[in-house]
mmCIF file of C-alpha atoms in Angstrom:
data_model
loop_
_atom_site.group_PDB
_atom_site.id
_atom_site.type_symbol
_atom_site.label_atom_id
_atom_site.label_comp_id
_atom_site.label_asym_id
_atom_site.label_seq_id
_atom_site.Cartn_x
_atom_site.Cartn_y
_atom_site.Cartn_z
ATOM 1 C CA UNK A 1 1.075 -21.530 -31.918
ATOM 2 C CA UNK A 2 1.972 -20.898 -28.399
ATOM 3 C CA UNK A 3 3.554 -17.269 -28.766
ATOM 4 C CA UNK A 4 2.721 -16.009 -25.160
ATOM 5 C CA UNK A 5 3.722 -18.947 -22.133
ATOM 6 C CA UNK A 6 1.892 -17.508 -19.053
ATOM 7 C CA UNK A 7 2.536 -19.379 -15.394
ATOM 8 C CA UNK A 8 2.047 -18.803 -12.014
ATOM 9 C CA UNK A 9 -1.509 -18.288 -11.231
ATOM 10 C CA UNK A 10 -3.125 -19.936 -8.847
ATOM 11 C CA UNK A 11 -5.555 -20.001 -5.693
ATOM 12 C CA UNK A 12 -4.327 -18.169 -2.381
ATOM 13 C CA UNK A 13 -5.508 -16.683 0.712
ATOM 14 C CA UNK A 14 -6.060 -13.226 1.372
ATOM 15 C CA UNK A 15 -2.581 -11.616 2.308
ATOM 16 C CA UNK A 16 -0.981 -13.961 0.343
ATOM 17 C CA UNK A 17 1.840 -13.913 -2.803
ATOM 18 C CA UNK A 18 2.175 -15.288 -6.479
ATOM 19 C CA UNK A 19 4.446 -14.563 -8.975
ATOM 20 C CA UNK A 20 3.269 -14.684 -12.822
ATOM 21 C CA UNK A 21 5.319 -15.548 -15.521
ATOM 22 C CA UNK A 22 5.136 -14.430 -19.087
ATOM 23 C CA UNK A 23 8.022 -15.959 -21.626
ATOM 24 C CA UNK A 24 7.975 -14.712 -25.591
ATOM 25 C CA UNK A 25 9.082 -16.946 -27.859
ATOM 26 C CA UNK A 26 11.917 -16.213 -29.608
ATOM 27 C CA UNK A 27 9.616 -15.118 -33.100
ATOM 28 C CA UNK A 28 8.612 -12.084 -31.403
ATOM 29 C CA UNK A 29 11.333 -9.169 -31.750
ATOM 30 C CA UNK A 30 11.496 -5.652 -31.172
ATOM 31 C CA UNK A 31 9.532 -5.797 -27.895
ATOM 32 C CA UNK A 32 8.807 -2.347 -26.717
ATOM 33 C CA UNK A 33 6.401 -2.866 -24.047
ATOM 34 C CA UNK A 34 5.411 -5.314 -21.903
ATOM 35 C CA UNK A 35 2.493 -5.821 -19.304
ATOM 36 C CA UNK A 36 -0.109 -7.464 -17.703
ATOM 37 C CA UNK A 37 -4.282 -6.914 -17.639
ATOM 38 C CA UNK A 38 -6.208 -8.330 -15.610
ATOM 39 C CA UNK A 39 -10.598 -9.382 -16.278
ATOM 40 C CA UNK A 40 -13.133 -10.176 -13.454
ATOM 41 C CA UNK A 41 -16.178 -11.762 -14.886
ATOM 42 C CA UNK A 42 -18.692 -8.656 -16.383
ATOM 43 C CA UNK A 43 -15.839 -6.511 -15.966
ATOM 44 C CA UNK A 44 -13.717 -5.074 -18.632
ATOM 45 C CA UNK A 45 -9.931 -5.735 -18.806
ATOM 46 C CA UNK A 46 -7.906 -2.960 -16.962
ATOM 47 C CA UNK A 47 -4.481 -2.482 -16.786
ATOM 48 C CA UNK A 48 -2.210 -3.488 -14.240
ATOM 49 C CA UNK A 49 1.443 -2.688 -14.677
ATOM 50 C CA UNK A 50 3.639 -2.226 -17.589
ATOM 51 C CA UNK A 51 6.983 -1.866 -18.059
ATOM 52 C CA UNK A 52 9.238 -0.113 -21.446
ATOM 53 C CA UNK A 53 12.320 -1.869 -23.144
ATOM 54 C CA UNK A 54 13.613 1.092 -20.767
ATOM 55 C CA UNK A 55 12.775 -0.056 -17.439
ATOM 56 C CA UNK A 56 9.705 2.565 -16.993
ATOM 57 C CA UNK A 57 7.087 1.047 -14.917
ATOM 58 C CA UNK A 58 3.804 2.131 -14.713
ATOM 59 C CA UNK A 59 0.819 0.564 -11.965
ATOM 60 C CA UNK A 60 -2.878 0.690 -11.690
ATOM 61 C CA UNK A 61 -3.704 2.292 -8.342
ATOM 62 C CA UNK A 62 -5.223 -0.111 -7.062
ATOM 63 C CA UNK A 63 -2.060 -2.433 -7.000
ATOM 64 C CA UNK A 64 0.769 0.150 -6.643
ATOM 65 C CA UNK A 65 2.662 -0.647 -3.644
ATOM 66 C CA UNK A 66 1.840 -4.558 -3.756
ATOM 67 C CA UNK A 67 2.490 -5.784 -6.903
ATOM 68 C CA UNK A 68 5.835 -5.032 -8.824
ATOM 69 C CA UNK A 69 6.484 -6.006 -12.548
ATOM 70 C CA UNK A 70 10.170 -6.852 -13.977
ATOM 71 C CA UNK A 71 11.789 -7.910 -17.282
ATOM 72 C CA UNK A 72 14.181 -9.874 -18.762
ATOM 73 C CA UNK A 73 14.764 -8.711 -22.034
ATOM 74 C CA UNK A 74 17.564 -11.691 -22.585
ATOM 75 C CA UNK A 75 14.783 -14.111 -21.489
ATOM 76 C CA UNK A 76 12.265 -12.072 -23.247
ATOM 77 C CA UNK A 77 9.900 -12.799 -19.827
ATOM 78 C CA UNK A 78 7.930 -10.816 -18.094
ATOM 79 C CA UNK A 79 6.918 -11.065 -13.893
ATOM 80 C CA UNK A 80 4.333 -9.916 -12.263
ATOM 81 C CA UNK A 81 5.257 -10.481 -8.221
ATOM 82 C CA UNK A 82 1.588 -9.909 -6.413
ATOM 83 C CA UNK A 83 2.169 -9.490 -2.610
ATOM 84 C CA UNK A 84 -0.481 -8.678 -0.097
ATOM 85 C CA UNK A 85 -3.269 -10.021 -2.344
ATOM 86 C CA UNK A 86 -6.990 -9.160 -1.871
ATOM 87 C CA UNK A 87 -10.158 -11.081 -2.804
ATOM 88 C CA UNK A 88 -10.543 -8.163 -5.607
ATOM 89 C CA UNK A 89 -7.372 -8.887 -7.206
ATOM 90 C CA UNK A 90 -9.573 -11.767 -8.840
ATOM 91 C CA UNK A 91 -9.452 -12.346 -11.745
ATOM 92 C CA UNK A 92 -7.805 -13.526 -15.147
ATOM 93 C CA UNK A 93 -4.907 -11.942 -15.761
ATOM 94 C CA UNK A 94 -3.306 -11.518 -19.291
ATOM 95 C CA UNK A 95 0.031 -11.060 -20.328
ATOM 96 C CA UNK A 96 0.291 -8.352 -22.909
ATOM 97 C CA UNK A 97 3.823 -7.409 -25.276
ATOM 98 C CA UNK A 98 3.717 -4.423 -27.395
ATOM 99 C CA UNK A 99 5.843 -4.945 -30.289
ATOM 100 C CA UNK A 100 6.950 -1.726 -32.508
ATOM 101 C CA UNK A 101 9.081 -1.276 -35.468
ATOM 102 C CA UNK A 102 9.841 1.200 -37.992
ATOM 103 C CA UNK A 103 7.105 -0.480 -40.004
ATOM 104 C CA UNK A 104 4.158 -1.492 -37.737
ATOM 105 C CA UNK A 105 2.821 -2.289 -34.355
ATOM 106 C CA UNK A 106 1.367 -5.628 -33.047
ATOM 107 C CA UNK A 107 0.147 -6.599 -29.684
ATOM 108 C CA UNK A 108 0.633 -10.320 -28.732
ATOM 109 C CA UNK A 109 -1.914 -12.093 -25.838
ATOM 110 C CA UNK A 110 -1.120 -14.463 -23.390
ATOM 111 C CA UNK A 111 -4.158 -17.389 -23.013
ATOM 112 C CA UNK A 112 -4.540 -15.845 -19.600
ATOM 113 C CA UNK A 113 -3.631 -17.464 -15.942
ATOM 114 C CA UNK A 114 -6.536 -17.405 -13.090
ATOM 115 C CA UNK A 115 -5.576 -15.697 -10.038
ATOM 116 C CA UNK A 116 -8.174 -16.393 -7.433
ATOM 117 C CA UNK A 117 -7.977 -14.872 -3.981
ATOM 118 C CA UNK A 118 -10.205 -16.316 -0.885
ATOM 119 C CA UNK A 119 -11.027 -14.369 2.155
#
């Protein structure tokens, strides 16, 4: 079961864009946080942004000033717009959605999208 749809990865040039895509299907409620994370090969996933059911963003530094992350909480999608990439923005990035109740917490995956950036 696809529960996480991630899009928007792809190959670009140093200096270039992409915009990632992250839909929740419609079984996942209560969505309190949503984000992506990002893995380089023998690295360990990192953060990269998140953002609350408020609007409250928060950005690794590495990105902060070229990547900004958005929701649609009628869509239940998250974006991830990447400007200004750099070859170490490689990597596989995963979509991540923190879900909270009054009765438990679960964090939902994406399969993960490969963002590869040349120089």
């Amino acid at each position: 079961q696809v529960q996480l749809e991630e899009s928007g990865g792809g190959l670009v040039q140093a200096g270039g864009s992409l915009r990632l895509s992250c839909a929740a299907s419609r079984g996942i409620s209560s969505i309190n946080r949503m984000g992506w994370y990002r893995q380089a090969p023998g690295n360990q996933r990192e953060l990269v942004a998140t953002v609350t059911s408020e609007g409250a963003t928060n950005y690794a530094t590495s990105v902060k000033g070229r990547f900004t992350i958005a929701r649609d909480n009628a869509k239940n999608t998250v974006y991830l717009q990447m400007n200004s990439l750099k070859p170490e923005d490689t990597a596989v990035y995963y979509c991540n959605v923190n879900q909270r109740t009054w009765y438990r917490t679960h964090d939902y995956w994406g399969q993960g999208t490969q963002v590869t950036v040349s120089s």
